[in-house]
Each structure stands twice: as structure tokens, then as C-alpha cells.
Amino acid sequence: VGCRRLGIKKRPTHIAEKQALAAVGMGRLMHHYEELFAIANESTALVLVSRSDFGKKSKFINIQNTLHELFKLGVIPIINEND
């Protein structure tokens, strides 16, 4: 999505480029999710997680608690890896 938004034809090879384009694309992607779920009168939230979040119990519990709160609020979490 980031490549398309910026008119870049060749996929990046360096991690910094990939992350920058992913950052551009994430905003667009979340906008699309918001629009689509709004049709059904549903709200969404972006939850960024990293691999290390699952390696430490306290971090895992924080993610779990956040997801529980979002569900209680009736919000649909969109979970994405934060690399």
C-alpha cells in the first residue's frame, strides 16, 4: 500500500525503506478498515505487537488486557506486527 501510495514500482530491499513504506501504508490501510467497518457501525483500533511482546509474561498480559478492554468497548482490534 505504501509503495502504491508513493508511486514506487520496485519493492524495497533495505529494512529502513521497508519500514518507512509500511508506515505510509499503515495509515491508508487503517483508513480503509475504518471505512469498511463503519458501514456495519463498528469501530476499530490498531494494536501493534512485536515478537518480544510474547516473550515476557508482563507484556503478554498487557496485550491481553488491552484486547479484553477493546472487546468490552465493542471495538474490533486490528492486530499488526510492529517490526
PDB file of C-alpha atoms in Angstrom:
ATOM      1  CA  VAL A   1       0.000   0.000   0.000  1.00  0.00           C
ATOM      2  CA  GLY A   2       2.874   2.377   0.828  1.00  0.00           C
ATOM      3  CA  CYS A   3       4.637   1.708  -2.469  1.00  0.00           C
ATOM      4  CA  ARG A   4       1.456   2.293  -4.432  1.00  0.00           C
ATOM      5  CA  ARG A   5       0.651   5.470  -2.493  1.00  0.00           C
ATOM      6  CA  LEU A   6       4.075   6.946  -3.276  1.00  0.00           C
ATOM      7  CA  GLY A   7       4.216   5.635  -6.835  1.00  0.00           C
ATOM      8  CA  ILE A   8       7.178   3.343  -6.166  1.00  0.00           C
ATOM      9  CA  LYS A   9       7.322   0.469  -8.631  1.00  0.00           C
ATOM     10  CA  LYS A  10      10.296  -1.518  -7.279  1.00  0.00           C
ATOM     11  CA  ARG A  11       9.951  -3.240  -3.920  1.00  0.00           C
ATOM     12  CA  PRO A  12      12.497  -2.001  -1.384  1.00  0.00           C
ATOM     13  CA  THR A  13      15.305  -4.240  -0.189  1.00  0.00           C
ATOM     14  CA  HIS A  14      16.632  -2.312   2.822  1.00  0.00           C
ATOM     15  CA  ILE A  15      14.850  -2.611   6.163  1.00  0.00           C
ATOM     16  CA  ALA A  16      14.620   1.171   6.711  1.00  0.00           C
ATOM     17  CA  GLU A  17      12.919   1.583   3.335  1.00  0.00           C
ATOM     18  CA  LYS A  18      10.531  -1.277   4.063  1.00  0.00           C
ATOM     19  CA  GLN A  19       9.613   0.180   7.444  1.00  0.00           C
ATOM     20  CA  ALA A  20       9.124   3.680   6.035  1.00  0.00           C
ATOM     21  CA  LEU A  21       6.827   2.411   3.296  1.00  0.00           C
ATOM     22  CA  ALA A  22       4.968   0.222   5.775  1.00  0.00           C
ATOM     23  CA  ALA A  23       4.383   3.309   7.928  1.00  0.00           C
ATOM     24  CA  VAL A  24       2.901   5.143   4.941  1.00  0.00           C
ATOM     25  CA  GLY A  25       0.779   2.139   4.055  1.00  0.00           C
ATOM     26  CA  MET A  26      -0.495   1.520   7.588  1.00  0.00           C
ATOM     27  CA  GLY A  27      -2.316   4.835   7.748  1.00  0.00           C
ATOM     28  CA  ARG A  28      -4.013   4.106   4.445  1.00  0.00           C
ATOM     29  CA  LEU A  29      -4.843   0.556   5.458  1.00  0.00           C
ATOM     30  CA  MET A  30      -6.395   1.661   8.762  1.00  0.00           C
ATOM     31  CA  HIS A  31      -8.420   4.270   6.898  1.00  0.00           C
ATOM     32  CA  HIS A  32      -9.846   1.515   4.693  1.00  0.00           C
ATOM     33  CA  TYR A  33     -10.638  -0.656   7.730  1.00  0.00           C
ATOM     34  CA  GLU A  34     -12.402   2.271   9.424  1.00  0.00           C
ATOM     35  CA  GLU A  35     -14.499   2.944   6.333  1.00  0.00           C
ATOM     36  CA  LEU A  36     -15.464  -0.695   5.815  1.00  0.00           C
ATOM     37  CA  PHE A  37     -16.348  -1.419   9.430  1.00  0.00           C
ATOM     38  CA  ALA A  38     -18.240   1.880   9.716  1.00  0.00           C
ATOM     39  CA  ILE A  39     -20.728   0.511   7.181  1.00  0.00           C
ATOM     40  CA  ALA A  40     -21.687  -2.026   9.854  1.00  0.00           C
ATOM     41  CA  ASN A  41     -21.500   0.681  12.561  1.00  0.00           C
ATOM     42  CA  GLU A  42     -18.398  -0.965  14.068  1.00  0.00           C
ATOM     43  CA  SER A  43     -15.279   0.721  15.429  1.00  0.00           C
ATOM     44  CA  THR A  44     -11.726  -0.494  15.005  1.00  0.00           C
ATOM     45  CA  ALA A  45      -8.427   0.066  16.794  1.00  0.00           C
ATOM     46  CA  LEU A  46      -4.876  -0.628  15.724  1.00  0.00           C
ATOM     47  CA  VAL A  47      -2.920  -2.825  18.141  1.00  0.00           C
ATOM     48  CA  LEU A  48       0.792  -3.032  17.391  1.00  0.00           C
ATOM     49  CA  VAL A  49       2.659  -6.002  18.813  1.00  0.00           C
ATOM     50  CA  SER A  50       6.187  -7.273  18.412  1.00  0.00           C
ATOM     51  CA  ARG A  51       7.669 -10.696  18.827  1.00  0.00           C
ATOM     52  CA  SER A  52       9.222  -9.635  22.141  1.00  0.00           C
ATOM     53  CA  ASP A  53       5.747  -8.837  23.494  1.00  0.00           C
ATOM     54  CA  PHE A  54       5.071 -12.550  23.624  1.00  0.00           C
ATOM     55  CA  GLY A  55       8.341 -13.475  25.299  1.00  0.00           C
ATOM     56  CA  LYS A  56       7.741 -11.688  28.586  1.00  0.00           C
ATOM     57  CA  LYS A  57       4.701 -12.526  30.685  1.00  0.00           C
ATOM     58  CA  SER A  58       4.017  -8.943  31.800  1.00  0.00           C
ATOM     59  CA  LYS A  59       3.993  -7.692  28.199  1.00  0.00           C
ATOM     60  CA  PHE A  60       1.741 -10.554  27.117  1.00  0.00           C
ATOM     61  CA  ILE A  61      -0.685  -9.752  29.942  1.00  0.00           C
ATOM     62  CA  ASN A  62      -0.724  -6.094  28.864  1.00  0.00           C
ATOM     63  CA  ILE A  63      -1.697  -7.117  25.336  1.00  0.00           C
ATOM     64  CA  GLN A  64      -4.312  -9.496  26.669  1.00  0.00           C
ATOM     65  CA  ASN A  65      -5.795  -6.803  28.940  1.00  0.00           C
ATOM     66  CA  THR A  66      -5.864  -4.286  26.103  1.00  0.00           C
ATOM     67  CA  LEU A  67      -7.693  -6.726  23.845  1.00  0.00           C
ATOM     68  CA  HIS A  68     -10.204  -7.543  26.587  1.00  0.00           C
ATOM     69  CA  GLU A  69     -10.901  -3.832  27.088  1.00  0.00           C
ATOM     70  CA  LEU A  70     -11.360  -3.269  23.374  1.00  0.00           C
ATOM     71  CA  PHE A  71     -13.807  -6.171  23.198  1.00  0.00           C
ATOM     72  CA  LYS A  72     -15.702  -4.804  26.209  1.00  0.00           C
ATOM     73  CA  LEU A  73     -15.961  -1.470  24.404  1.00  0.00           C
ATOM     74  CA  GLY A  74     -17.254  -3.225  21.296  1.00  0.00           C
ATOM     75  CA  VAL A  75     -14.165  -2.306  19.295  1.00  0.00           C
ATOM     76  CA  ILE A  76     -12.650  -4.656  16.726  1.00  0.00           C
ATOM     77  CA  PRO A  77      -8.861  -4.846  17.120  1.00  0.00           C
ATOM     78  CA  ILE A  78      -6.717  -4.796  14.011  1.00  0.00           C
ATOM     79  CA  ILE A  79      -3.521  -6.511  15.137  1.00  0.00           C
ATOM     80  CA  ASN A  80      -0.313  -5.799  13.288  1.00  0.00           C
ATOM     81  CA  GLU A  81       3.301  -6.724  13.909  1.00  0.00           C
ATOM     82  CA  ASN A  82       5.426  -3.743  14.858  1.00  0.00           C
ATOM     83  CA  ASP A  83       8.787  -4.637  13.415  1.00  0.00           C
TER      84      ASP A  83
END
